mmCIF file of C-alpha atoms and ligand atoms in Angstrom:
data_model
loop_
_atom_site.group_PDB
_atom_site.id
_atom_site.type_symbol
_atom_site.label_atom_id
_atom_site.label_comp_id
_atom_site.label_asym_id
_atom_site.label_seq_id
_atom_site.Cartn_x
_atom_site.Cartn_y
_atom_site.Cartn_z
ATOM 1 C CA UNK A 1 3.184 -9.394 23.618
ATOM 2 C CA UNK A 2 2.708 -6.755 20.805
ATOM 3 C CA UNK A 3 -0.810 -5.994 19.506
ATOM 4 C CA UNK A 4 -1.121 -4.887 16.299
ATOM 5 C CA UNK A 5 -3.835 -2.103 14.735
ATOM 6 C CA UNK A 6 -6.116 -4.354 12.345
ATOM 7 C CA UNK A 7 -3.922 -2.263 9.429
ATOM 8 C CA UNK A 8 -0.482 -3.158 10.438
ATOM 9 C CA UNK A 9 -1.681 -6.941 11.362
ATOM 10 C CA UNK A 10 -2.636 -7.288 7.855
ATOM 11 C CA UNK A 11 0.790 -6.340 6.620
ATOM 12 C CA UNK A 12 2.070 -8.761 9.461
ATOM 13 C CA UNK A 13 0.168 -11.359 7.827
ATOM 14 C CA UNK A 14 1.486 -11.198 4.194
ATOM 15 C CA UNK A 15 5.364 -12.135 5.591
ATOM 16 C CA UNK A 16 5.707 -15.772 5.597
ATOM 17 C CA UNK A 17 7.823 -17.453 8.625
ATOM 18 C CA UNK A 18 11.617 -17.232 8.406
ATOM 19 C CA UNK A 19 11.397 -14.192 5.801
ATOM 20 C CA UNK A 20 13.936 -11.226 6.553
ATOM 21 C CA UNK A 21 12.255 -7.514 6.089
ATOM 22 C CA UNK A 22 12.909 -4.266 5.629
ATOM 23 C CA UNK A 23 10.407 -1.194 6.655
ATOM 24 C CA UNK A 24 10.924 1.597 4.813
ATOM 25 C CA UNK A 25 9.231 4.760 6.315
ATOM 26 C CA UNK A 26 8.551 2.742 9.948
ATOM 27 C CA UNK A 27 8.277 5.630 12.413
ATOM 28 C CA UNK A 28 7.099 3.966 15.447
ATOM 29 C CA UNK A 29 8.900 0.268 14.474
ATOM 30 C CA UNK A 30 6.135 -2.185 15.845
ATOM 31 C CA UNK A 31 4.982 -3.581 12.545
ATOM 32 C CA UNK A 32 9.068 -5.247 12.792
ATOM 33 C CA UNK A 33 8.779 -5.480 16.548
ATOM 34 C CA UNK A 34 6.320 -7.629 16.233
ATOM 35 C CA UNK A 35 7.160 -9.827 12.994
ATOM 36 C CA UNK A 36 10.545 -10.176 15.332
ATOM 37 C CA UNK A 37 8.588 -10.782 18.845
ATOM 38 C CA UNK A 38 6.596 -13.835 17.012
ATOM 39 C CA UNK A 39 9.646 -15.508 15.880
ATOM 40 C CA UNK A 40 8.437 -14.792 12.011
ATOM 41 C CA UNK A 41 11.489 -12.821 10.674
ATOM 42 C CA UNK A 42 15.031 -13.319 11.960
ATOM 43 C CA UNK A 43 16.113 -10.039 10.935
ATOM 44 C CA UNK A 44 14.417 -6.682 10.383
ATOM 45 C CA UNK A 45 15.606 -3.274 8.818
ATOM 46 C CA UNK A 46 13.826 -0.192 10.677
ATOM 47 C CA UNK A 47 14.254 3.029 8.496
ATOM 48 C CA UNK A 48 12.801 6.181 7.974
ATOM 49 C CA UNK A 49 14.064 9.705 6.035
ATOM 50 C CA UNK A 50 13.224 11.589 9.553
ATOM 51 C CA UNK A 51 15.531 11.331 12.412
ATOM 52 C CA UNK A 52 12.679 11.916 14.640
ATOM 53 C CA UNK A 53 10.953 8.797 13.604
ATOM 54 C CA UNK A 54 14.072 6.443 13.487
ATOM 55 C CA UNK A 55 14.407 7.997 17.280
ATOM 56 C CA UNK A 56 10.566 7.187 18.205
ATOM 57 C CA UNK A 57 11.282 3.437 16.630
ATOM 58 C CA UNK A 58 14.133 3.093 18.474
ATOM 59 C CA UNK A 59 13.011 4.426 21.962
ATOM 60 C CA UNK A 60 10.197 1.933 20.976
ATOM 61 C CA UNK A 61 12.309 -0.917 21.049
ATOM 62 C CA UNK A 62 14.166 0.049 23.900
ATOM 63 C CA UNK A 63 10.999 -0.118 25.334
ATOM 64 C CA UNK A 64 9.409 -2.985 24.732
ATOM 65 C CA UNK A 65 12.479 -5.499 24.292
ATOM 66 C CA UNK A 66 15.107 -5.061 27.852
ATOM 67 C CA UNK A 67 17.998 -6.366 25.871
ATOM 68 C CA UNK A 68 19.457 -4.605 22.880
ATOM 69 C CA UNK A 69 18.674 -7.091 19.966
ATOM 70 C CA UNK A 70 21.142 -7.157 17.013
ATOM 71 C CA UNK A 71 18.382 -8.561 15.125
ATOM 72 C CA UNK A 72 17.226 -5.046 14.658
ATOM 73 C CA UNK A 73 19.171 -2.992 12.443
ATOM 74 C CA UNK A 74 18.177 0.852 12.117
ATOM 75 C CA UNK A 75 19.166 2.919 9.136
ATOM 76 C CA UNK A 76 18.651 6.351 8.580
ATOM 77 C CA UNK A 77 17.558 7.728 5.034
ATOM 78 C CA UNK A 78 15.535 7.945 1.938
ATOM 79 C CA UNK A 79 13.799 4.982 0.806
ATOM 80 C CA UNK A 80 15.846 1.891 -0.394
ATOM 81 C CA UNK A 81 18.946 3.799 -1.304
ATOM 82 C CA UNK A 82 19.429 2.354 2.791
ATOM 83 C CA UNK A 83 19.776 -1.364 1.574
ATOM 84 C CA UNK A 84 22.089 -3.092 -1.197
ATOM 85 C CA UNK A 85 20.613 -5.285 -3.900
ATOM 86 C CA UNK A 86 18.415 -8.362 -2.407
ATOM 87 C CA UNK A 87 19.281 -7.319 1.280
ATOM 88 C CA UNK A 88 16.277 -8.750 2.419
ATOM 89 C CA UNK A 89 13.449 -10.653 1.064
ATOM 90 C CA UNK A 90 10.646 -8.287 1.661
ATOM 91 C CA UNK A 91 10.139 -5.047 1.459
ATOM 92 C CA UNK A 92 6.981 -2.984 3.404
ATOM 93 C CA UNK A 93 6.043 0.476 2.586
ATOM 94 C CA UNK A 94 3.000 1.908 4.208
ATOM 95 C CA UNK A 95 1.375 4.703 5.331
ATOM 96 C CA UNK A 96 2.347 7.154 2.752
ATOM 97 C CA UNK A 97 1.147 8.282 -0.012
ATOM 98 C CA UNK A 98 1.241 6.168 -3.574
ATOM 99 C CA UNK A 99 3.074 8.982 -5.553
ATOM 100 C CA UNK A 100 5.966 9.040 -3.380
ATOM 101 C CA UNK A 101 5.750 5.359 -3.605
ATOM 102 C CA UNK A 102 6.368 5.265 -7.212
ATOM 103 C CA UNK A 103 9.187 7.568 -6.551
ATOM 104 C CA UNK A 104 10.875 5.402 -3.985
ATOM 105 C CA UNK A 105 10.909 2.350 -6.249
ATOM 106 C CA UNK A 106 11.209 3.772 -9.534
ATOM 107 C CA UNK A 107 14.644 5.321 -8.579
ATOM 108 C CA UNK A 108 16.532 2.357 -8.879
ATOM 109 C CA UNK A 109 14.261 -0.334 -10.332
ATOM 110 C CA UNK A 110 16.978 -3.214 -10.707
ATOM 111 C CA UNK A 111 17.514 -2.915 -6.796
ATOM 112 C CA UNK A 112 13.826 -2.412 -6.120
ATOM 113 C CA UNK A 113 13.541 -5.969 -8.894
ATOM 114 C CA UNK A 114 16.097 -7.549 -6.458
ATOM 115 C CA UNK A 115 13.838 -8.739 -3.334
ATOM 116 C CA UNK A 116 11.785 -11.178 -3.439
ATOM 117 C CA UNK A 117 7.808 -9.286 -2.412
ATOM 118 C CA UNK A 118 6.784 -5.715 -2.074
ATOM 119 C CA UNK A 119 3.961 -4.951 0.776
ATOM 120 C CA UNK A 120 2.600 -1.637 -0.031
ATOM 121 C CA UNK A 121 -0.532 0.518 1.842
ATOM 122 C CA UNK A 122 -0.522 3.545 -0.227
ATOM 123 C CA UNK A 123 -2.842 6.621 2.002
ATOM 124 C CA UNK A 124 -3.449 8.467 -1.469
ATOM 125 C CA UNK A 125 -3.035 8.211 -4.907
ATOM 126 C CA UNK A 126 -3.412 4.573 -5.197
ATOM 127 C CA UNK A 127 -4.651 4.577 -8.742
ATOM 128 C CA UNK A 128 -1.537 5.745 -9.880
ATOM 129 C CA UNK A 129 0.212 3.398 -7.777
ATOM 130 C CA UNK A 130 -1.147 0.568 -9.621
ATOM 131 C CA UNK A 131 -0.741 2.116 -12.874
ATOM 132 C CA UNK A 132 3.255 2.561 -12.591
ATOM 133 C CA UNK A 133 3.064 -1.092 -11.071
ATOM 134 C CA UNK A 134 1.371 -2.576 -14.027
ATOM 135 C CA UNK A 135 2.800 -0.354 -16.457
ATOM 136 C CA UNK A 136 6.792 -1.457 -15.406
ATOM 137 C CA UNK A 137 6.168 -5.080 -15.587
ATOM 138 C CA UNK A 138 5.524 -5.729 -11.335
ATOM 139 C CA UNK A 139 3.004 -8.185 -10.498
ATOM 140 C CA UNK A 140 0.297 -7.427 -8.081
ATOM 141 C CA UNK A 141 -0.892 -10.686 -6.942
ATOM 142 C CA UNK A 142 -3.237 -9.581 -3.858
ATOM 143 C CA UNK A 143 -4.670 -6.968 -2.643
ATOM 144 C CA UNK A 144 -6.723 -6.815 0.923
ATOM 145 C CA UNK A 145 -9.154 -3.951 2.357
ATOM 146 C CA UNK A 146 -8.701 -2.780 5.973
ATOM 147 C CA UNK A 147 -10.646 -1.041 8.278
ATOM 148 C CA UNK A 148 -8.512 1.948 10.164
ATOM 149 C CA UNK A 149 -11.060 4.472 12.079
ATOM 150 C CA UNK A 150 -13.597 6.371 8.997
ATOM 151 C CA UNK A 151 -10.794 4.789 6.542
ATOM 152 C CA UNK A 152 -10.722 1.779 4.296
ATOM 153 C CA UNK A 153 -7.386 1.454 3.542
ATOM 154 C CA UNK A 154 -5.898 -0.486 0.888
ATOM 155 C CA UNK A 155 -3.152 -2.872 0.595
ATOM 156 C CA UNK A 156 -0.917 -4.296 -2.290
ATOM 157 C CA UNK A 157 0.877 -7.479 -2.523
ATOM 158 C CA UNK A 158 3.727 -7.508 -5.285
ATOM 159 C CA UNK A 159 5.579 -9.453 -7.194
ATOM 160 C CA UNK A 160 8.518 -7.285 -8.468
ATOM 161 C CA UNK A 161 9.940 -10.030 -10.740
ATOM 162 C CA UNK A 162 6.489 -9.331 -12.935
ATOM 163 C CA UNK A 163 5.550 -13.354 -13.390
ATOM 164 C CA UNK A 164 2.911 -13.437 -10.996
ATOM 165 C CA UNK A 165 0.729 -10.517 -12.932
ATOM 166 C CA UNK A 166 -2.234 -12.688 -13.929
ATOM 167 C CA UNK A 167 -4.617 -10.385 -11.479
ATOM 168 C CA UNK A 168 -3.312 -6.792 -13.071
ATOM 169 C CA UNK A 169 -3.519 -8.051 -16.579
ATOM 170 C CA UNK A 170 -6.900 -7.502 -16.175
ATOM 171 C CA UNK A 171 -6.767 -3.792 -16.935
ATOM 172 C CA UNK A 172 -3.552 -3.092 -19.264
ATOM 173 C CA UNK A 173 -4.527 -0.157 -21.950
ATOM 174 C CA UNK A 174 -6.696 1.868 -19.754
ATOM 175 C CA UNK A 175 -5.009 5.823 -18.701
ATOM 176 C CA UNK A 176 -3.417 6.345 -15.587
ATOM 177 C CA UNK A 177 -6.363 8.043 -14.322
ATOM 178 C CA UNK A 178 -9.007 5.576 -15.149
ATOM 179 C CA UNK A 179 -11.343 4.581 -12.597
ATOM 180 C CA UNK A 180 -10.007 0.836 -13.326
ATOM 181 C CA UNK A 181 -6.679 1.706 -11.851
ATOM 182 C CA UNK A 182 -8.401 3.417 -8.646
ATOM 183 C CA UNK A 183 -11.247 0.430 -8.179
ATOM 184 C CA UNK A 184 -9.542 -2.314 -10.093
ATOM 185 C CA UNK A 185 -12.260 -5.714 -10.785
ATOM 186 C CA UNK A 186 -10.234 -7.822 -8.413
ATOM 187 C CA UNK A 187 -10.874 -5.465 -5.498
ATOM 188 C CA UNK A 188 -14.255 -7.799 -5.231
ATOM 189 C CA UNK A 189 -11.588 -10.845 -4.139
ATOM 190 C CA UNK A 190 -10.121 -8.632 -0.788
ATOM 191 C CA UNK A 191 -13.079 -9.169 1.988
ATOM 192 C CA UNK A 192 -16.256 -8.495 3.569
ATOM 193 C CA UNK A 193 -15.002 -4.450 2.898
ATOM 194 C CA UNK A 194 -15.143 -5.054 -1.173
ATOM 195 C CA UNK A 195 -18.664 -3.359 -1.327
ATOM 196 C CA UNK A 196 -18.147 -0.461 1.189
ATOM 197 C CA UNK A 197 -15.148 0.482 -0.394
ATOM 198 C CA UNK A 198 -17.118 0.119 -4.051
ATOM 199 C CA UNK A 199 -20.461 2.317 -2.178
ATOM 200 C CA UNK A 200 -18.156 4.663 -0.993
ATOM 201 C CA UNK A 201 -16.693 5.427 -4.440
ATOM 202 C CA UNK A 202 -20.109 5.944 -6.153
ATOM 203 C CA UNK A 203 -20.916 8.314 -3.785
ATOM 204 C CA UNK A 204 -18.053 10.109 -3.881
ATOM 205 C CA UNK A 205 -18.638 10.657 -7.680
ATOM 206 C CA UNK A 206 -22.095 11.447 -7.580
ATOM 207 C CA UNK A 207 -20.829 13.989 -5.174
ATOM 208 C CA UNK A 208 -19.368 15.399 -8.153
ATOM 209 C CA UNK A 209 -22.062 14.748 -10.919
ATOM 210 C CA UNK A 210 -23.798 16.735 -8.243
ATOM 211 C CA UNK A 211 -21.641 19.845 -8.288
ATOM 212 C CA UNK A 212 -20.820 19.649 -11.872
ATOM 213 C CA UNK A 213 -24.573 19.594 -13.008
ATOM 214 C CA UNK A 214 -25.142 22.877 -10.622
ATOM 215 C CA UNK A 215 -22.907 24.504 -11.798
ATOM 216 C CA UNK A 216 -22.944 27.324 -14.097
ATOM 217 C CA UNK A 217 -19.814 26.458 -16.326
ATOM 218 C CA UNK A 218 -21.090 23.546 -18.193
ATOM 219 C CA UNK A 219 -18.434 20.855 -18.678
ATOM 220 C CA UNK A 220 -20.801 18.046 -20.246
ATOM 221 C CA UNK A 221 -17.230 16.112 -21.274
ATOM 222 C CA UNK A 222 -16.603 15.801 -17.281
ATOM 223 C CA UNK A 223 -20.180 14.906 -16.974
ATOM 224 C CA UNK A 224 -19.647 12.550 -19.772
ATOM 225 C CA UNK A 225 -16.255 10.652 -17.767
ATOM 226 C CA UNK A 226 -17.404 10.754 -14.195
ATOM 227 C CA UNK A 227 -21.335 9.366 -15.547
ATOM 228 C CA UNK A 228 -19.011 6.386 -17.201
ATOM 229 C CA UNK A 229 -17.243 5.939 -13.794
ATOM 230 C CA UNK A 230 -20.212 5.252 -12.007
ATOM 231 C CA UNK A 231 -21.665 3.316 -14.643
ATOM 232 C CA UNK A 232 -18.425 0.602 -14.659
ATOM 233 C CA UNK A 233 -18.861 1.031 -10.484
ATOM 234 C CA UNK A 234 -22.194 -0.122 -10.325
ATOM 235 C CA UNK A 235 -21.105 -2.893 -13.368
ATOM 236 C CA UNK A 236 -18.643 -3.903 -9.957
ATOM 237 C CA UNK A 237 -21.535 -3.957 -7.437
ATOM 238 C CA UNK A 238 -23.852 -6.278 -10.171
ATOM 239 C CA UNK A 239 -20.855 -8.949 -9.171
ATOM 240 C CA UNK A 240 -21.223 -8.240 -5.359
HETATM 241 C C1 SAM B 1 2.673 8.116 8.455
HETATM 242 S S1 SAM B 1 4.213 7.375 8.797
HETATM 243 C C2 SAM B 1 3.842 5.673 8.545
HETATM 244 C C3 SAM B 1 4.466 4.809 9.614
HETATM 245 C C4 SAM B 1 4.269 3.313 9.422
HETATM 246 N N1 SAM B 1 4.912 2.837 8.192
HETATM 247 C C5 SAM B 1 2.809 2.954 9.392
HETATM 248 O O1 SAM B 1 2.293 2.593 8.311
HETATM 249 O O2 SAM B 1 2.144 3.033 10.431
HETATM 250 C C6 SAM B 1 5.184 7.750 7.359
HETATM 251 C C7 SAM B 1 6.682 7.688 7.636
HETATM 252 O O3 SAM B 1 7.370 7.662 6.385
HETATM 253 C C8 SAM B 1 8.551 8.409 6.510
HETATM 254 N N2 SAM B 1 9.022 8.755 5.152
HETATM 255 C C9 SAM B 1 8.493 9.663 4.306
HETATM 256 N N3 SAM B 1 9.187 9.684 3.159
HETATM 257 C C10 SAM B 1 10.170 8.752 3.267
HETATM 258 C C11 SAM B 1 11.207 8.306 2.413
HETATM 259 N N4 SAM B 1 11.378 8.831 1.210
HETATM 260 N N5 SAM B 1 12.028 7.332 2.860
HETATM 261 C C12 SAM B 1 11.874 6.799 4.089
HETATM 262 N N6 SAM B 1 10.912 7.193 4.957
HETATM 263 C C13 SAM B 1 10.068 8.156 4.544
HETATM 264 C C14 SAM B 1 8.147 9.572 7.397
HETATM 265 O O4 SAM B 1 9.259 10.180 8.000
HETATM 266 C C15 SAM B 1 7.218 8.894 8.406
HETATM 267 O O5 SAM B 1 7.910 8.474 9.553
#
């Protein structure tokens, strides 16, 4: 039997039984391996842009699974430009970084509208993740905190058909590189991590104040935006 890092068992867990998926990006393959191993998806779609990869999820499943399942279908390329329209019902993305992200599912946004969930664990840039999400109309109805060595990593549930957006509502109006978008309020709903990850932040940007109030070029507007950041992060940890 497959066991799953903590990360990739929290991805497991946001496919429902009898759900088909695709993983775009999947390197190594055992996030499917497994969702296939427990009987939870019928069908899954291993691809990655890298040759190398697809090979490493393939020897993989060679591997672990004697016979030569056609439930697993690999496809070599970039993104979702490897599936047609509603291929399968979910679609995972993880382990890379939020930018690219946007990229991937911004290039053909009627396809990307066309399955039924997006899983997504952005490794950077996941402010601006959530700012393209909100801003083109996809609902983020969960997000969960998990524990992966010194990282907490983060990871979005969507809705790309938009009707499920009560959660990102919350911060329409604010800039894409608002401190709402990279700590949003409902991070205090994903787990016993929600005030780590919050600590964490604070530090980071007193880090900054730090440097900036040291330093000989005075930039009291920066002062003036990172002291607001912390201000609306410890507003987060009054609700803790
Ligand atoms: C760090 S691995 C993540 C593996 C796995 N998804 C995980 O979370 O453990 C990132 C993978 O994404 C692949 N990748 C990067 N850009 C891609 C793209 N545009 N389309 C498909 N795969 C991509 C890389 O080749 C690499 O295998």
């Amino acid at each position: 039997m497959i066991r799953l890092t903590d990360r990739l068992r929290v991805l497991a867990d946001e496919i429902k039984e009898k759900e088909t998926m695709a993983d775009i990006g999947t390197d190594h393959g055992f996030l499917p391996a497994y969702l296939w191993e427990q009987g939870i998806c019928p069908k899954v779609i291993l691809s990655d842009v890298s040759p190398g990869s697809l090979d490493k999820a393939k020897n993989n499943i060679r591997e672990l699974f004697s016979e030569a399942s056609p439930a697993f279908d690999f496809r070599l390329g970039d993104g979702i430009q490897v599936l047609s329209d509603g291929e399968v019902d979910v679609i995972v993305i993880a382990g890379m970084g939020g930018i690219l992200m946007t990229e991937i599912l911004g290039e053909n946004p009627a396809k990307t509208r066309s399955f039924k969930k997006l899983i997504l664990q952005p490794r950077s840039g996941q402010g601006k993740l959530r700012y393209w999400l909100i801003r083109n109309g996809f609902g983020i109805t969960k997000e969960s905190l998990v524990r992966e060595g010194k990282y907490i990593c983060q990871v979005l549930t969507v809705d790309p058909s938009g009707n499920n957006c009560a959660i990102s509502r919350a911060i329409e109006g604010s800039g894409p590189n608002s401190i709402q978008y990279e700590v949003p309020p409902w991070i205090l709903s994903a787990g016993e991590l929600a005030e780590e990850f919050i600590l964490r932040k604070r530090a980071a940007e007193e880090r900054v104040l730090l440097g900036l109030s040291k330093s000989k070029m005075k930039d009291l507007e920066k002062e003036e935006t990172v002291k607001q950041r912390i201000t609306y992060l410890n507003s987060l940890l009054g609700g803790v």
